[in-house]
PDB file of C-alpha atoms and ligand atoms in Angstrom:
ATOM      1  CA  UNK H   1      98.220  79.553 109.509  1.00 44.00           C
ATOM      2  CA  UNK H   2      97.534  79.370 113.201  1.00 55.00           C
ATOM      3  CA  UNK H   3      95.614  82.607 113.785  1.00 67.00           C
ATOM      4  CA  UNK H   4      97.243  83.056 117.202  1.00 73.00           C
ATOM      5  CA  UNK H   5     100.698  83.345 115.587  1.00 81.00           C
ATOM      6  CA  UNK H   6     101.643  86.845 114.632  1.00 94.00           C
ATOM      7  CA  UNK H   7     104.684  88.336 112.744  1.00 97.00           C
ATOM      8  CA  UNK H   8     107.525  89.203 115.104  1.00 97.00           C
ATOM      9  CA  UNK H   9     106.587  92.909 114.697  1.00 98.00           C
ATOM     10  CA  UNK H  10     102.878  92.518 115.630  1.00 98.00           C
ATOM     11  CA  UNK H  11     103.698  90.043 118.385  1.00 98.00           C
ATOM     12  CA  UNK H  12     106.006  92.598 119.917  1.00 98.00           C
ATOM     13  CA  UNK H  13     103.256  95.240 119.669  1.00 98.00           C
ATOM     14  CA  UNK H  14     100.827  92.711 121.324  1.00 98.00           C
ATOM     15  CA  UNK H  15     103.133  92.271 124.294  1.00 98.00           C
ATOM     16  CA  UNK H  16     102.490  95.883 125.249  1.00 98.00           C
ATOM     17  CA  UNK H  17      98.729  95.444 125.253  1.00 98.00           C
ATOM     18  CA  UNK H  18      97.816  94.806 128.881  1.00 98.00           C
ATOM     19  CA  UNK H  19      95.710  91.811 129.968  1.00 98.00           C
ATOM     20  CA  UNK H  20      92.020  92.532 129.550  1.00 98.00           C
ATOM     21  CA  UNK H  21      92.582  95.752 127.760  1.00 98.00           C
ATOM     22  CA  UNK H  22      89.726  97.101 125.633  1.00 98.00           C
ATOM     23  CA  UNK H  23      91.641  97.656 122.359  1.00 98.00           C
ATOM     24  CA  UNK H  24      91.105  99.874 119.388  1.00 98.00           C
ATOM     25  CA  UNK H  25      93.343  98.676 116.513  1.00 98.00           C
ATOM     26  CA  UNK H  26      93.317 101.539 113.959  1.00 98.00           C
ATOM     27  CA  UNK H  27      94.341 100.616 110.366  1.00 98.00           C
ATOM     28  CA  UNK H  28      93.767  97.057 111.224  1.00 98.00           C
ATOM     29  CA  UNK H  29      93.832  95.637 107.651  1.00 96.00           C
ATOM     30  CA  UNK H  30      93.294  91.884 108.233  1.00 96.00           C
ATOM     31  CA  UNK H  31      92.622  92.397 111.998  1.00 98.00           C
ATOM     32  CA  UNK H  32      95.471  89.988 112.686  1.00 97.00           C
ATOM     33  CA  UNK H  33      96.422  91.689 115.905  1.00 98.00           C
ATOM     34  CA  UNK H  34      93.024  91.833 117.641  1.00 98.00           C
ATOM     35  CA  UNK H  35      92.182  88.314 116.446  1.00 98.00           C
ATOM     36  CA  UNK H  36      95.469  86.811 117.809  1.00 97.00           C
ATOM     37  CA  UNK H  37      95.030  88.596 121.141  1.00 98.00           C
ATOM     38  CA  UNK H  38      91.474  87.432 121.644  1.00 98.00           C
ATOM     39  CA  UNK H  39      92.395  83.893 120.603  1.00 97.00           C
ATOM     40  CA  UNK H  40      95.267  83.921 123.092  1.00 96.00           C
ATOM     41  CA  UNK H  41      92.769  84.922 125.762  1.00 97.00           C
ATOM     42  CA  UNK H  42      94.698  88.167 126.581  1.00 97.00           C
ATOM     43  CA  UNK H  43      91.765  90.426 125.679  1.00 98.00           C
ATOM     44  CA  UNK H  44      88.080  89.903 124.923  1.00 98.00           C
ATOM     45  CA  UNK H  45      87.012  93.178 123.370  1.00 98.00           C
ATOM     46  CA  UNK H  46      88.401  95.022 120.432  1.00 98.00           C
ATOM     47  CA  UNK H  47      87.495  97.445 117.669  1.00 98.00           C
ATOM     48  CA  UNK H  48      89.242  96.930 114.366  1.00 98.00           C
ATOM     49  CA  UNK H  49      89.083 100.241 112.474  1.00 98.00           C
ATOM     50  CA  UNK H  50      89.758 100.534 108.759  1.00 98.00           C
ATOM     51  CA  UNK H  51      89.254 103.437 106.369  1.00 98.00           C
ATOM     52  CA  UNK H  52      89.646 101.512 103.175  1.00 98.00           C
ATOM     53  CA  UNK H  53      86.889  99.101 101.977  1.00 98.00           C
ATOM     54  CA  UNK H  54      89.187  96.219 100.803  1.00 98.00           C
ATOM     55  CA  UNK H  55      91.121  95.893 104.111  1.00 98.00           C
ATOM     56  CA  UNK H  56      87.832  96.532 106.060  1.00 98.00           C
ATOM     57  CA  UNK H  57      86.326  93.444 104.296  1.00 98.00           C
ATOM     58  CA  UNK H  58      89.468  91.391 104.906  1.00 97.00           C
ATOM     59  CA  UNK H  59      89.155  92.265 108.698  1.00 98.00           C
ATOM     60  CA  UNK H  60      85.483  91.277 108.677  1.00 98.00           C
ATOM     61  CA  UNK H  61      86.350  87.957 107.024  1.00 97.00           C
ATOM     62  CA  UNK H  62      89.165  87.204 109.402  1.00 97.00           C
ATOM     63  CA  UNK H  63      86.947  87.931 112.490  1.00 98.00           C
ATOM     64  CA  UNK H  64      84.126  85.798 111.056  1.00 98.00           C
ATOM     65  CA  UNK H  65      86.450  82.974 110.123  1.00 97.00           C
ATOM     66  CA  UNK H  66      87.563  82.776 113.764  1.00 97.00           C
ATOM     67  CA  UNK H  67      83.971  83.148 115.133  1.00 97.00           C
ATOM     68  CA  UNK H  68      84.971  86.258 117.031  1.00 98.00           C
ATOM     69  CA  UNK H  69      82.130  88.672 115.975  1.00 98.00           C
ATOM     70  CA  UNK H  70      81.014  88.912 119.610  1.00 98.00           C
ATOM     71  CA  UNK H  71      84.509  90.072 120.703  1.00 98.00           C
ATOM     72  CA  UNK H  72      85.661  92.128 117.778  1.00 98.00           C
ATOM     73  CA  UNK H  73      83.759  94.824 116.016  1.00 98.00           C
ATOM     74  CA  UNK H  74      85.090  95.809 112.615  1.00 98.00           C
ATOM     75  CA  UNK H  75      84.209  99.459 111.663  1.00 98.00           C
ATOM     76  CA  UNK H  76      84.760 101.362 108.470  1.00 98.00           C
ATOM     77  CA  UNK H  77      85.958 104.710 109.639  1.00 98.00           C
ATOM     78  CA  UNK H  78      88.752 107.263 109.386  1.00 98.00           C
ATOM     79  CA  UNK H  79      91.159 106.907 112.248  1.00 98.00           C
ATOM     80  CA  UNK H  80      89.794 107.179 115.820  1.00 98.00           C
ATOM     81  CA  UNK H  81      86.388 108.007 114.473  1.00 98.00           C
ATOM     82  CA  UNK H  82      85.951 104.261 114.716  1.00 98.00           C
ATOM     83  CA  UNK H  83      85.828 104.597 118.524  1.00 98.00           C
ATOM     84  CA  UNK H  84      82.731 105.442 120.596  1.00 97.00           C
ATOM     85  CA  UNK H  85      82.714 106.554 124.251  1.00 96.00           C
ATOM     86  CA  UNK H  86      80.743 103.469 125.207  1.00 96.00           C
ATOM     87  CA  UNK H  87      83.578 101.244 123.928  1.00 97.00           C
ATOM     88  CA  UNK H  88      85.597 102.319 126.986  1.00 97.00           C
ATOM     89  CA  UNK H  89      88.901 101.775 125.050  1.00 98.00           C
ATOM     90  CA  UNK H  90      91.955 101.456 127.252  1.00 98.00           C
ATOM     91  CA  UNK H  91      94.554 100.653 124.543  1.00 98.00           C
ATOM     92  CA  UNK H  92      95.046 102.019 121.026  1.00 98.00           C
ATOM     93  CA  UNK H  93      97.383 100.316 118.512  1.00 98.00           C
ATOM     94  CA  UNK H  94      98.323 102.046 115.289  1.00 98.00           C
ATOM     95  CA  UNK H  95     100.851 100.094 113.285  1.00 98.00           C
ATOM     96  CA  UNK H  96     102.422  99.819 109.924  1.00 98.00           C
ATOM     97  CA  UNK H  97     102.018 103.451 108.775  1.00 98.00           C
ATOM     98  CA  UNK H  98     104.296 106.465 108.546  1.00 98.00           C
ATOM     99  CA  UNK H  99     104.895 108.507 111.702  1.00 98.00           C
ATOM    100  CA  UNK H 100     103.283 111.582 110.272  1.00 98.00           C
ATOM    101  CA  UNK H 101      99.996 109.685 109.379  1.00 98.00           C
ATOM    102  CA  UNK H 102     100.006 108.168 112.877  1.00 98.00           C
ATOM    103  CA  UNK H 103     100.491 111.704 114.354  1.00 98.00           C
ATOM    104  CA  UNK H 104      97.589 112.994 112.213  1.00 98.00           C
ATOM    105  CA  UNK H 105      95.291 110.179 113.384  1.00 98.00           C
ATOM    106  CA  UNK H 106      96.140 110.917 117.044  1.00 98.00           C
ATOM    107  CA  UNK H 107      95.731 114.746 116.431  1.00 98.00           C
ATOM    108  CA  UNK H 108      92.283 114.235 114.931  1.00 98.00           C
ATOM    109  CA  UNK H 109      91.431 111.848 117.768  1.00 97.00           C
ATOM    110  CA  UNK H 110      92.253 114.493 120.283  1.00 97.00           C
ATOM    111  CA  UNK H 111      90.151 117.152 118.394  1.00 96.00           C
ATOM    112  CA  UNK H 112      87.204 114.758 118.106  1.00 97.00           C
ATOM    113  CA  UNK H 113      87.546 113.926 121.815  1.00 96.00           C
ATOM    114  CA  UNK H 114      88.068 110.261 121.014  1.00 97.00           C
ATOM    115  CA  UNK H 115      91.147 110.118 123.315  1.00 96.00           C
ATOM    116  CA  UNK H 116      90.508 110.939 126.949  1.00 91.00           C
ATOM    117  CA  UNK H 117      94.059 110.415 128.099  1.00 94.00           C
ATOM    118  CA  UNK H 118      93.469 107.108 129.900  1.00 95.00           C
ATOM    119  CA  UNK H 119      94.461 105.039 126.919  1.00 98.00           C
ATOM    120  CA  UNK H 120      97.830 103.404 126.473  1.00 98.00           C
ATOM    121  CA  UNK H 121      99.085 104.181 122.989  1.00 98.00           C
ATOM    122  CA  UNK H 122     101.147 101.525 121.234  1.00 98.00           C
ATOM    123  CA  UNK H 123     102.453 102.877 118.035  1.00 98.00           C
ATOM    124  CA  UNK H 124     104.562 101.229 115.340  1.00 98.00           C
ATOM    125  CA  UNK H 125     105.642 103.799 112.713  1.00 98.00           C
ATOM    126  CA  UNK H 126     107.491 102.504 109.678  1.00 97.00           C
ATOM    127  CA  UNK H 127     109.300 105.798 109.323  1.00 97.00           C
ATOM    128  CA  UNK H 128     109.183 109.242 110.864  1.00 97.00           C
ATOM    129  CA  UNK H 129     109.456 108.059 114.493  1.00 98.00           C
ATOM    130  CA  UNK H 130     110.876 111.510 115.463  1.00 98.00           C
ATOM    131  CA  UNK H 131     107.720 113.259 114.212  1.00 98.00           C
ATOM    132  CA  UNK H 132     105.581 110.983 116.432  1.00 98.00           C
ATOM    133  CA  UNK H 133     107.825 111.486 119.446  1.00 98.00           C
ATOM    134  CA  UNK H 134     107.627 115.267 118.950  1.00 98.00           C
ATOM    135  CA  UNK H 135     103.790 115.082 118.913  1.00 98.00           C
ATOM    136  CA  UNK H 136     103.805 112.905 122.044  1.00 98.00           C
ATOM    137  CA  UNK H 137     106.033 115.355 123.893  1.00 97.00           C
ATOM    138  CA  UNK H 138     103.890 118.361 122.847  1.00 96.00           C
ATOM    139  CA  UNK H 139     100.722 116.618 124.012  1.00 96.00           C
ATOM    140  CA  UNK H 140     102.247 115.457 127.323  1.00 96.00           C
ATOM    141  CA  UNK H 141     102.347 111.738 126.615  1.00 97.00           C
ATOM    142  CA  UNK H 142     105.249 110.020 128.432  1.00 98.00           C
ATOM    143  CA  UNK H 143     107.133 107.393 126.464  1.00 98.00           C
ATOM    144  CA  UNK H 144     107.001 104.379 128.861  1.00 98.00           C
ATOM    145  CA  UNK H 145     108.695 101.757 126.667  1.00 98.00           C
ATOM    146  CA  UNK H 146     110.290 101.309 123.246  1.00 98.00           C
ATOM    147  CA  UNK H 147     111.403  98.394 121.185  1.00 98.00           C
ATOM    148  CA  UNK H 148     113.487  98.151 118.061  1.00 98.00           C
ATOM    149  CA  UNK H 149     113.532  94.958 116.020  1.00 98.00           C
ATOM    150  CA  UNK H 150     114.443  93.524 112.680  1.00 98.00           C
ATOM    151  CA  UNK H 151     112.152  91.228 110.612  1.00 98.00           C
ATOM    152  CA  UNK H 152     112.608  90.283 106.922  1.00 97.00           C
ATOM    153  CA  UNK H 153     115.501  92.735 106.635  1.00 96.00           C
ATOM    154  CA  UNK H 154     113.408  95.659 107.814  1.00 97.00           C
ATOM    155  CA  UNK H 155     113.807  97.609 110.978  1.00 98.00           C
ATOM    156  CA  UNK H 156     110.774  98.496 113.101  1.00 98.00           C
ATOM    157  CA  UNK H 157     110.418 100.682 116.190  1.00 98.00           C
ATOM    158  CA  UNK H 158     107.549 100.406 118.638  1.00 98.00           C
ATOM    159  CA  UNK H 159     106.767 103.290 120.937  1.00 98.00           C
ATOM    160  CA  UNK H 160     104.468 102.923 123.978  1.00 98.00           C
ATOM    161  CA  UNK H 161     103.130 106.118 125.534  1.00 98.00           C
ATOM    162  CA  UNK H 162     100.742 107.147 128.340  1.00 98.00           C
ATOM    163  CA  UNK H 163      99.315 110.545 129.170  1.00 97.00           C
ATOM    164  CA  UNK H 164     101.395 112.267 131.875  1.00 94.00           C
ATOM    165  CA  UNK H 165     100.000 114.524 134.559  1.00 91.00           C
ATOM    166  CA  UNK H 166     103.043 116.816 134.212  1.00 91.00           C
ATOM    167  CA  UNK H 167     104.975 118.374 131.277  1.00 91.00           C
ATOM    168  CA  UNK H 168     107.066 115.928 129.305  1.00 93.00           C
ATOM    169  CA  UNK H 169     110.547 116.835 128.243  1.00 95.00           C
ATOM    170  CA  UNK H 170     112.806 115.108 125.677  1.00 97.00           C
ATOM    171  CA  UNK H 171     116.110 116.293 124.233  1.00 97.00           C
ATOM    172  CA  UNK H 172     116.644 116.492 120.449  1.00 97.00           C
ATOM    173  CA  UNK H 173     118.671 113.262 120.696  1.00 97.00           C
ATOM    174  CA  UNK H 174     115.875 111.514 122.531  1.00 98.00           C
ATOM    175  CA  UNK H 175     113.296 112.698 119.951  1.00 98.00           C
ATOM    176  CA  UNK H 176     115.394 111.431 117.067  1.00 98.00           C
ATOM    177  CA  UNK H 177     116.728 108.206 118.547  1.00 98.00           C
ATOM    178  CA  UNK H 178     114.282 107.358 121.238  1.00 98.00           C
ATOM    179  CA  UNK H 179     114.786 107.845 124.988  1.00 98.00           C
ATOM    180  CA  UNK H 180     114.807 104.139 125.762  1.00 98.00           C
ATOM    181  CA  UNK H 181     116.367 102.868 122.478  1.00 98.00           C
ATOM    182  CA  UNK H 182     119.306 105.371 122.831  1.00 97.00           C
ATOM    183  CA  UNK H 183     120.041 104.164 126.250  1.00 96.00           C
ATOM    184  CA  UNK H 184     119.770 100.478 125.424  1.00 96.00           C
ATOM    185  CA  UNK H 185     121.713 100.702 122.147  1.00 96.00           C
ATOM    186  CA  UNK H 186     121.038  97.132 121.053  1.00 97.00           C
ATOM    187  CA  UNK H 187     122.675  95.677 117.911  1.00 97.00           C
ATOM    188  CA  UNK H 188     119.586  96.549 115.744  1.00 98.00           C
ATOM    189  CA  UNK H 189     119.680 100.120 116.935  1.00 98.00           C
ATOM    190  CA  UNK H 190     123.446 100.428 116.227  1.00 98.00           C
ATOM    191  CA  UNK H 191     122.994  98.971 112.722  1.00 98.00           C
ATOM    192  CA  UNK H 192     120.068 101.199 111.936  1.00 98.00           C
ATOM    193  CA  UNK H 193     121.844 104.376 113.013  1.00 98.00           C
ATOM    194  CA  UNK H 194     125.153 103.428 111.263  1.00 98.00           C
ATOM    195  CA  UNK H 195     123.016 103.130 108.055  1.00 98.00           C
ATOM    196  CA  UNK H 196     121.250 106.424 108.741  1.00 97.00           C
ATOM    197  CA  UNK H 197     124.517 108.163 109.481  1.00 98.00           C
ATOM    198  CA  UNK H 198     126.020 107.233 106.076  1.00 97.00           C
ATOM    199  CA  UNK H 199     122.708 108.196 104.358  1.00 97.00           C
ATOM    200  CA  UNK H 200     122.695 111.592 105.985  1.00 96.00           C
ATOM    201  CA  UNK H 201     126.406 112.193 105.293  1.00 96.00           C
ATOM    202  CA  UNK H 202     125.803 111.359 101.638  1.00 96.00           C
ATOM    203  CA  UNK H 203     122.784 113.684 101.440  1.00 94.00           C
ATOM    204  CA  UNK H 204     124.646 116.430 103.182  1.00 94.00           C
ATOM    205  CA  UNK H 205     127.401 116.351 100.619  1.00 94.00           C
ATOM    206  CA  UNK H 206     124.787 116.600  97.865  1.00 93.00           C
ATOM    207  CA  UNK H 207     123.037 119.473  99.648  1.00 91.00           C
ATOM    208  CA  UNK H 208     126.298 121.358  99.974  1.00 90.00           C
ATOM    209  CA  UNK H 209     126.852 120.990  96.202  1.00 91.00           C
ATOM    210  CA  UNK H 210     123.353 122.012  95.261  1.00 88.00           C
ATOM    211  CA  UNK H 211     122.632 125.698  94.816  1.00 84.00           C
ATOM    212  CA  UNK H 212     118.962 125.356  95.839  1.00 84.00           C
ATOM    213  CA  UNK H 213     119.613 123.863  99.332  1.00 84.00           C
ATOM    214  CA  UNK H 214     118.722 126.280 102.116  1.00 89.00           C
ATOM    215  CA  UNK H 215     121.204 126.905 105.051  1.00 91.00           C
ATOM    216  CA  UNK H 216     118.453 125.684 107.411  1.00 93.00           C
ATOM    217  CA  UNK H 217     118.213 122.329 105.670  1.00 91.00           C
ATOM    218  CA  UNK H 218     122.044 121.933 105.776  1.00 93.00           C
ATOM    219  CA  UNK H 219     122.087 122.939 109.457  1.00 94.00           C
ATOM    220  CA  UNK H 220     119.378 120.350 110.237  1.00 93.00           C
ATOM    221  CA  UNK H 221     121.340 117.534 108.602  1.00 94.00           C
ATOM    222  CA  UNK H 222     124.529 118.621 110.305  1.00 96.00           C
ATOM    223  CA  UNK H 223     122.823 118.651 113.717  1.00 97.00           C
ATOM    224  CA  UNK H 224     121.332 115.204 113.226  1.00 97.00           C
ATOM    225  CA  UNK H 225     124.701 113.837 112.054  1.00 97.00           C
ATOM    226  CA  UNK H 226     126.222 115.111 115.334  1.00 97.00           C
ATOM    227  CA  UNK H 227     123.495 113.614 117.416  1.00 97.00           C
ATOM    228  CA  UNK H 228     123.907 110.232 115.696  1.00 97.00           C
ATOM    229  CA  UNK H 229     127.726 110.227 115.906  1.00 97.00           C
ATOM    230  CA  UNK H 230     127.553 111.028 119.605  1.00 96.00           C
ATOM    231  CA  UNK H 231     125.135 108.124 120.228  1.00 96.00           C
ATOM    232  CA  UNK H 232     127.222 105.722 118.297  1.00 95.00           C
ATOM    233  CA  UNK H 233     130.476 106.875 119.917  1.00 91.00           C
ATOM    234  CA  UNK H 234     129.096 106.288 123.436  1.00 73.00           C
ATOM    235  CA  UNK H 235     128.178 102.630 122.828  1.00 68.00           C
TER     236      UNK H 235
HETATM  237  N1  SAM S   1      98.066  97.619 111.181  1.00 80.50           N
HETATM  238  C1  SAM S   1      98.373  96.492 110.313  1.00 80.50           C
HETATM  239  C2  SAM S   1      99.767  96.035 110.434  1.00 80.50           C
HETATM  240  O1  SAM S   1     100.568  96.729 111.055  1.00 80.50           O
HETATM  241  O2  SAM S   1     100.137  95.015 109.905  1.00 80.50           O
HETATM  242  C3  SAM S   1      98.136  96.959 108.834  1.00 80.50           C
HETATM  243  C4  SAM S   1      99.077  97.980 108.348  1.00 80.50           C
HETATM  244  S1  SAM S   1      98.659  98.499 106.721  1.00 80.50           S
HETATM  245  C5  SAM S   1     100.212  98.727 105.982  1.00 80.50           C
HETATM  246  C6  SAM S   1      98.035 100.084 107.029  1.00 80.50           C
HETATM  247  C7  SAM S   1      96.514 100.115 107.098  1.00 80.50           C
HETATM  248  O3  SAM S   1      96.047 101.332 107.594  1.00 80.50           O
HETATM  249  C8  SAM S   1      95.874 100.031 105.702  1.00 80.50           C
HETATM  250  O4  SAM S   1      94.970  98.955 105.665  1.00 80.50           O
HETATM  251  C9  SAM S   1      95.161 101.364 105.516  1.00 80.50           C
HETATM  252  O5  SAM S   1      94.014 101.218 104.769  1.00 80.50           O
HETATM  253  C10 SAM S   1      94.901 101.807 106.931  1.00 80.50           C
HETATM  254  N2  SAM S   1      94.767 103.162 107.221  1.00 80.50           N
HETATM  255  C11 SAM S   1      95.495 104.155 106.674  1.00 80.50           C
HETATM  256  N3  SAM S   1      94.976 105.373 107.087  1.00 80.50           N
HETATM  257  C12 SAM S   1      94.016 105.105 107.969  1.00 80.50           C
HETATM  258  C13 SAM S   1      93.060 105.906 108.704  1.00 80.50           C
HETATM  259  N4  SAM S   1      93.118 107.285 108.663  1.00 80.50           N
HETATM  260  N5  SAM S   1      92.085 105.298 109.422  1.00 80.50           N
HETATM  261  C14 SAM S   1      91.963 103.926 109.413  1.00 80.50           C
HETATM  262  N6  SAM S   1      92.854 103.178 108.692  1.00 80.50           N
HETATM  263  C15 SAM S   1      93.773 103.749 107.930  1.00 80.50           C
END
């Protein structure tokens, strides 16, 4: 395979990495993203962080195979612990994990002072996008762009955020559906939320029939169903 060619999902993530960024790709696995971006000449410095030995070794192999050891440092570390101040990172990509895991990695990164607020965050959660948007809002990161796309019958969302100087505010609908995605309402978005709507309606029915379901849980599903219905109605 041409090492510059990425999956549609990772290529889309790569488009949000600015020219000459100093990139930390956390949970890099095969280091496909940093390798492709360096080969394309878009960036010339990256950290590929991995917490699991197997993927860490795959990343090392991929970097060596392409002769990029001078440009990409592969580090075995948990989350943003892979980053040092002297790396002067300006972009962080965290892709292909659940939203709550990405949130935990960012939260630990803030605690460990690995994020100084100048980095652009480019995040691609597989699920739990709302959890991530909630964390970004709480920590005053402004969402500056979003993408939703379909590849191999799976839907992916990409969230790009930058630290804001002022408080950030998003409505419950924007947290659930995405401030940009819910404005754009492209066909992938509509298809995803039609599917999510019927899933939630089915679960709500089951919850109402179950004796163990709490009123809070039922209310949460009802509220989300209303938000989705409103978004789909106003297409
Ligand atoms: N980012 C690549 C992509 O999107 O194609 C790989 C995604 S892969 C499904 C997720 C990777 O994240 C795995 O290799 C896993 O070992 C790694 N990972 C999970 N938690 C991590 C953490 N706390 N720190 C670093 N890597 C982590």
